[in-house]
Every structure is written in structure tokens, then in C-alpha cells.
Coordinates of C-alpha atoms in Angstrom, one line a residue:
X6 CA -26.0 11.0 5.9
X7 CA -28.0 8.2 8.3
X8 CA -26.1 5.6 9.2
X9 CA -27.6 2.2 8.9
X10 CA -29.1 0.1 11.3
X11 CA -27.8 -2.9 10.4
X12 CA -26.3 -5.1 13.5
X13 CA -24.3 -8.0 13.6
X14 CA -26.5 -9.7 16.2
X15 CA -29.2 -11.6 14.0
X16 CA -30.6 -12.7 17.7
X17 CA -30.9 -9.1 18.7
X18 CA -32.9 -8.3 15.5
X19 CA -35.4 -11.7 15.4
X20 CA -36.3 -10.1 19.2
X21 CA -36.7 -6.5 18.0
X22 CA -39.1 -7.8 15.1
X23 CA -41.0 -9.9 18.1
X24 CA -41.3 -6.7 19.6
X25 CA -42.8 -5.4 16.6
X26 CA -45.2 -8.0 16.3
X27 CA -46.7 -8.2 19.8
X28 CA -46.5 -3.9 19.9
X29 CA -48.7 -4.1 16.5
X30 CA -51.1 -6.9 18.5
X31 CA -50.9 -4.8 21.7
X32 CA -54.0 -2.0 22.0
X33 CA -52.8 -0.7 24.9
X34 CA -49.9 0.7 23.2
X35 CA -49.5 3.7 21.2
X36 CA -46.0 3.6 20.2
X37 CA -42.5 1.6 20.6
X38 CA -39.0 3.7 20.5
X39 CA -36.1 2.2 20.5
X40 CA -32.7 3.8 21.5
X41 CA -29.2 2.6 22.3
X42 CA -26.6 0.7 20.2
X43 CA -29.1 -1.1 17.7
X44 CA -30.2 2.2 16.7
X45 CA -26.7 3.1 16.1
X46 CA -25.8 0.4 13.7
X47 CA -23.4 -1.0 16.6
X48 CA -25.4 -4.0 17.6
X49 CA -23.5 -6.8 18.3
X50 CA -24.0 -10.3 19.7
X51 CA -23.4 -8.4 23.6
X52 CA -26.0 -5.6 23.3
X53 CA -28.9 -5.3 25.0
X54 CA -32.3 -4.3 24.1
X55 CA -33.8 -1.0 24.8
X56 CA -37.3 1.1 24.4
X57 CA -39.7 3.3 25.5
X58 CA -43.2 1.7 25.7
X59 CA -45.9 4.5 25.2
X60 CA -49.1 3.6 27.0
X61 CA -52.4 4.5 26.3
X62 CA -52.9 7.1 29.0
X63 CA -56.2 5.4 30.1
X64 CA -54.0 2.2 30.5
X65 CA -50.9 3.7 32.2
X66 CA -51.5 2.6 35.4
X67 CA -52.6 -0.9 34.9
X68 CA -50.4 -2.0 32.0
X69 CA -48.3 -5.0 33.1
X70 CA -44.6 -4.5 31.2
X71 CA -43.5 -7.9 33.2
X72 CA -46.3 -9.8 31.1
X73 CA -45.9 -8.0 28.0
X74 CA -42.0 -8.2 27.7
X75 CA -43.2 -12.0 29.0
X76 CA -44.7 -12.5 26.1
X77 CA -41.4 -11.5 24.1
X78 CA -39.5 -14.2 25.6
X79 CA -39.5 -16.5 29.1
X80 CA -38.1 -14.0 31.6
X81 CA -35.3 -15.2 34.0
X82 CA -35.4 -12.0 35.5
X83 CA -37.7 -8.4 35.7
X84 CA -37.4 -6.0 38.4
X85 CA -37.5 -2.5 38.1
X86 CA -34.2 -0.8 38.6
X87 CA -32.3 2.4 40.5
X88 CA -33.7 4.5 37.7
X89 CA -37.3 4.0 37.8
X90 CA -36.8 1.3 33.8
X91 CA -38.0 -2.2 34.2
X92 CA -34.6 -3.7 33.0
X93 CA -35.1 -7.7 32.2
X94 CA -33.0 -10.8 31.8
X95 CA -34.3 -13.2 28.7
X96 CA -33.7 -17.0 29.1
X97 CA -30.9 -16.5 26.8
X98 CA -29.1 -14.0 28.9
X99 CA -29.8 -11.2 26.4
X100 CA -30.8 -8.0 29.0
X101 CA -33.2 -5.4 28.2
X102 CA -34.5 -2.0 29.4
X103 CA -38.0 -0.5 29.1
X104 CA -39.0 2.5 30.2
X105 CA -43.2 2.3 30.5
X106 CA -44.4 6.0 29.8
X107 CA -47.9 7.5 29.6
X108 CA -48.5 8.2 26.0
X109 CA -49.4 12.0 26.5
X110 CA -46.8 13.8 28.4
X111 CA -44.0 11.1 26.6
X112 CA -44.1 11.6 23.4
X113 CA -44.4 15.1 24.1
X114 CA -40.9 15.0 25.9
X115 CA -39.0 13.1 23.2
X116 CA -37.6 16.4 21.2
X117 CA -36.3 17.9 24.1
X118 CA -33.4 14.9 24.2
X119 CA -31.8 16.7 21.4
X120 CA -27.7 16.2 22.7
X121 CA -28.0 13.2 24.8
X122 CA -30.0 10.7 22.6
X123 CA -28.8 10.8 18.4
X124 CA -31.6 8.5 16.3
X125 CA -29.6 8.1 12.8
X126 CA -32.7 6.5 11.1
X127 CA -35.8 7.8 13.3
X128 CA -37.7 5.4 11.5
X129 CA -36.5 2.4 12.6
X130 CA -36.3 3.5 15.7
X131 CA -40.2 4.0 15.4
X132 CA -41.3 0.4 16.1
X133 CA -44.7 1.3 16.3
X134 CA -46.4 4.3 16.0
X135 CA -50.2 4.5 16.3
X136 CA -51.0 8.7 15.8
X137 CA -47.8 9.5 14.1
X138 CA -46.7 12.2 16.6
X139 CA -43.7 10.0 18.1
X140 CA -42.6 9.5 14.3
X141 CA -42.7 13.1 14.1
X142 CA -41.2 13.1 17.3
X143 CA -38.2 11.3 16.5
X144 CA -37.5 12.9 13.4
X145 CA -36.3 15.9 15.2
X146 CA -33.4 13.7 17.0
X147 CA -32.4 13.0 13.4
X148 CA -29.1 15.2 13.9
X149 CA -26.3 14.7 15.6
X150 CA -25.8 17.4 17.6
X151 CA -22.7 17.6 19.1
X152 CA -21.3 19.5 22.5
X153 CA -20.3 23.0 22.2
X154 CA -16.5 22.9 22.0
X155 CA -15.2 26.3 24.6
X156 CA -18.1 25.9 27.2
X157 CA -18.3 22.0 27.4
X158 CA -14.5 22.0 28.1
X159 CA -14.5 24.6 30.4
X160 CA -17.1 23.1 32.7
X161 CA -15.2 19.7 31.7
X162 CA -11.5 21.1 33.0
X163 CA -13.5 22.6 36.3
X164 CA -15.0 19.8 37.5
X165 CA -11.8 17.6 36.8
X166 CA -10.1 20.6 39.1
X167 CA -12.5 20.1 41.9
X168 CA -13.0 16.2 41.6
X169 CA -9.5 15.7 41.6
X170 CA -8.8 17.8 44.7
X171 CA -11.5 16.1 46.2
X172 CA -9.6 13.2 45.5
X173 CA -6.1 14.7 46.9
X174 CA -8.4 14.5 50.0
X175 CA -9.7 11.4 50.4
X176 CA -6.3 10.1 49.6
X177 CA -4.6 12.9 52.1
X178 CA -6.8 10.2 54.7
X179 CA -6.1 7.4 53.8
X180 CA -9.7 6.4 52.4
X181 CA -8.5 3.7 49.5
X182 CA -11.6 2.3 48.4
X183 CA -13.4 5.7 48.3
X184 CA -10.3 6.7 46.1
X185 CA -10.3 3.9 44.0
X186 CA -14.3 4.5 43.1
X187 CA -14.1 9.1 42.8
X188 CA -10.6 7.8 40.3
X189 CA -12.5 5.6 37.8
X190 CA -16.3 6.5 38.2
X191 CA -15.9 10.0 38.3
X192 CA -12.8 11.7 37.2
X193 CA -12.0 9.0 34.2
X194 CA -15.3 9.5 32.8
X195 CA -15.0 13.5 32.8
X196 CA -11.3 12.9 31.7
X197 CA -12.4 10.9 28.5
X198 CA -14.9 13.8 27.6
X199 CA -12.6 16.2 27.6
X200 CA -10.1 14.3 25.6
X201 CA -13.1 13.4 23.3
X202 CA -13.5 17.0 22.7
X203 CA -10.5 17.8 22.0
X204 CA -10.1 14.8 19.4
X205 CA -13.2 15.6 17.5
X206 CA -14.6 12.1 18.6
X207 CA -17.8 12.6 20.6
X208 CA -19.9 9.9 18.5
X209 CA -20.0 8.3 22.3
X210 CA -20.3 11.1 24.5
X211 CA -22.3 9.8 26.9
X212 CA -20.4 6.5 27.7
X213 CA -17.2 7.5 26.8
X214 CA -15.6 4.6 27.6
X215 CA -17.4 3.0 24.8
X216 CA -15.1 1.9 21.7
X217 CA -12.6 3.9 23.3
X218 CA -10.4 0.9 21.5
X219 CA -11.2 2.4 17.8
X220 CA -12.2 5.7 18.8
X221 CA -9.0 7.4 20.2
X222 CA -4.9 7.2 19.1
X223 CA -3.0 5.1 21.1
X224 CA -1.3 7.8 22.9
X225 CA -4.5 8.6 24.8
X226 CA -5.4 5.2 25.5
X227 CA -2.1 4.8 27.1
X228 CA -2.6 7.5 29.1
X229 CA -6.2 6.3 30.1
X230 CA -5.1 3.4 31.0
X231 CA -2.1 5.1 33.4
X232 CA -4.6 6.4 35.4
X233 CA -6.2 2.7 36.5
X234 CA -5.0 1.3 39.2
X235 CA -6.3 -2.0 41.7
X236 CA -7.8 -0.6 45.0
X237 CA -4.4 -0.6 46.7
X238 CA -3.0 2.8 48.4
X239 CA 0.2 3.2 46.8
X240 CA -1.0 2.5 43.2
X241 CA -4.1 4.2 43.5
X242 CA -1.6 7.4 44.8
X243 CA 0.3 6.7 41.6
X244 CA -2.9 6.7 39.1
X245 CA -3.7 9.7 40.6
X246 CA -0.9 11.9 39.9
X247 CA -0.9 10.4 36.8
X248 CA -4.5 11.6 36.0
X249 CA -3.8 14.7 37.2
X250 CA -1.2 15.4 34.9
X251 CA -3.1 14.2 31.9
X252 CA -6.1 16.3 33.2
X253 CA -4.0 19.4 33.4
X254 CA -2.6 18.6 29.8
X255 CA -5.9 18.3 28.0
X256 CA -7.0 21.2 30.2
X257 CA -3.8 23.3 28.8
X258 CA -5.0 22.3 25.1
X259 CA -8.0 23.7 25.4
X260 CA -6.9 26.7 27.0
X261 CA -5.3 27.2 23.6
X262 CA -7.6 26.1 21.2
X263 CA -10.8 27.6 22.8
X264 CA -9.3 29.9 25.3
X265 CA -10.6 28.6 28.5
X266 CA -9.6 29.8 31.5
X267 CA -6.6 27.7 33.3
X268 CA -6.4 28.8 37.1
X269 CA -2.8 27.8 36.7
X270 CA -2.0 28.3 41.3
X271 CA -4.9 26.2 41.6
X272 CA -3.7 23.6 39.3
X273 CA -0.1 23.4 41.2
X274 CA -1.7 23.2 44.7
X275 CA -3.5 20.3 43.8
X276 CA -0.5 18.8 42.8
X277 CA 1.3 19.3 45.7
X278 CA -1.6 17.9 47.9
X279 CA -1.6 14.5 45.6
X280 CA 2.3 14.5 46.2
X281 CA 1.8 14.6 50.0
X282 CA -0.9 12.2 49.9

């Protein structure tokens, strides 16, 4: 069954019918894709605005997205980010990311996200649409296609294994900023996954922090948030054993459910190492 598009930001959706209207108005354009939470039905008065732009391929080098998106609304800000996506600021605050794309090869490329980009309802994700291919496009990311439980958490419970002992080190010196930033922007996130998985709740794989509030029993948040700490030594030492634990726990569930493989020595060494640190 899609799931409806609706949001409950009637600011976001007067800007994505703007969008609409100056894509339509636009020759230079071939087609409009929109991804992200307002595709989702999860749109809400916080969201952002996000899209591919597909340019003409005559007109891919001298298309001007700061103009265009310009157009949409007075700009406060436009710069184009770490990724290579002109990401924007309205005047009203609302942000937005745009990813400017050669027609040709883009479109091409949009079936191959199958896994890390779900469209419920390709076609209003379509804003535009000149040739029909992105349409047809689209339609194949349709279907949710969801990780594959026994490989996903066996690569999951490794790299929590060596990202955690990596971790026991930086600790083991002393490093507590460096700590602080491997604990919550690269073990948590893994962490969440794998807990994901093992609930059955992988709507928000890819950020899965997101809704983690409505998404996961209250057992697991606690123990998420066990493992946050403020970037001081001793309670970034303490977070740490704790996300061990929980990582060796849902890597023990697994184990049973999918029968991955649990390199139990391994697991207790890194233990010990966090102790000492």
C-alpha cells in the first residue's frame, strides 16, 4: 500500500507547488524529484525541502540553481555544501537541498537507489517530468526494500567490534573529544541499525536516529540514551562500557536469530581494554 503524502506543514507544500510552477515555466529543465521526508508523508512544520533538478544536458553547465531556487523565494543563504548539493536558506528559515544533475546520465541513475531512497507515491515525487523516463524512473523505487536481516547484522556487529575497540584506544590515551565524536557519530548510529534490525523497524534506516521516540520500546531508548555522555573523560569512559555491553547484547540476539558469527575472545578483550581505559 502507498502511503500518502500528505504533511502537516501547509508552508512546506505552498513552496513545493511554487516549485512546480516555476519547474513547468523553466525550459531548461527536464524533470523535478523530490525525496526526503515530504515524500514520506512525515512533513512537518521543521522539514526541509529537497530535489533533484534534471538539466537539459545542453544547459548543465550554465544553469544557475542560485537564481532559479531565487526565484522560489528571497534567499538568505546558497552555497554549495561538503557534498557537492546546493543546500539554501529561504527568508523564512525553511532550508533546502538541490542536487543540479545533467539530465542524461541522472535519470539514468535513479533505479539503482533501490535500498537507500523508498518513494511511497513516485508520482508525487515526480514534480515535473518532461520525457517521462524519470516517471518511469521513480516507479521502480516504489517498494520498500528493506536490508537483508543475517548479512546486514553481521557486517553491523563487526564494525561495532572494531569501532568500539578503536574507541578502547582513543580512550586508553586519553583523547576525550575524539572519544566523545567515534561514541555518538559512529558507533550510536551502527548501534541503532542493528537494534533496528533486530526490532523489525528499518522504515528509517538511513538516519536512524529519526523518530527513534515512536519507532523503538522504551527499553532500547533507555539504553540509547546510556550510551550519551557530555565530552567529559570519566562519563564518556562510562557511556562506553555501557555501549559496549548493549552492542554485544544485540550482537548475541542476532547470533541467535540469524546465526551470525560472535567472536566471543574478541568481544571480552575489548571489554577489558574499555575497563583499563
Amino acid at each position: 500500500m502507498q502511503r500518502s503524502t500528505a504533511s502537516h506543514s501547509p508552508a512546506l507544500d505552498r513552496r513545493i507547488a511554487r516549485l512546480r510552477e516555476l519547474a513547468e515555466a523553466e525550459p531548461r529543465l527536464e524533470g523535478v524529484l523530490l525525496y526526503g521526508s515530504w515524500t514520506l508523508g512525515e512533513a512537518d512544520a521543521h522539514s526541509d525541502i529537497e530535489a533533484y533538478l534534471y538539466v537539459r544536458d545542453a544547459h548543465a553547465e550554465d544553469f544557475d540553481g542560485r537564481e532559479f531556487l531565487g526565484r522560489l523565494a528571497p534567499l538568505k543563504l546558497a552555497y554549495t555544501n561538503m557534498y557537492g548539493i546546493l543546500a539554501v536558506v529561504f527568508d523564512d528559515l525553511m532550508r533546502g537541498e538541490f542536487h543540479l544533475v545533467a539530465a542524461g546520465p541522472g535519470i539514468e541513475e535513479v533505479p539503482s537507489w533501490r535500498g537507500t531512497v523508498h518513494l511511497p507515491d513516485p508520482g508525487a515525487a515526480v514534480l515535473l517530468d518532461r520525457g517521462g523516463r524519470l516517471t518511469a524512473a521513480a516507479a521502480r523505487l516504489a517498494d520498500p526494500c528493506p536490508p537483508e536481516p543475517g548479512p546486514t547484522a553481521q557486517q553491523l556487529a563487526d564494525e561495532l567490534a572494531n569501532w568500539t575497540l578503536m574507541l578502547a584506544h582513543v580512550l586508553g590515551r586519553g583523547e576525550t573529544a575524539r572519544a566523545h565524536a567515534l561514541l555518538h557519530t559512529v558507533v550510536a548510529p551502527q548501534q541503532l541499525q542493528l537494534c533496528r534490525l533486530l526490532r523489525g523497524s528499518t522504515t528509517h534506516w538511513l538516519t536512524p536516529s529519526r523518530a527513534l521516540e515512536q519507532d523503538l520500546p522504551a527499553a532500547d531508548r533507555d539504553r540509547y540514551t546510556a550510551t550519551t555522555a557530555p565530552a567529559v573523560l570519566p562519563a564518556v569512559r562510562t557511556a562506553a562500557r555501557r555501549s559496549w555491553q548493549w552492542s554485544r547484547e544485540l550482537a548475541t540476539e542476532a547470533a541467535a536469530r540469524w546465526g551470525t558469527r560472535l567472536p566471543a575472545a574478541l568481544h571480552e578483550e575489548i571489554g577489558v581494554l574499555l575497563e583499563r581505559g
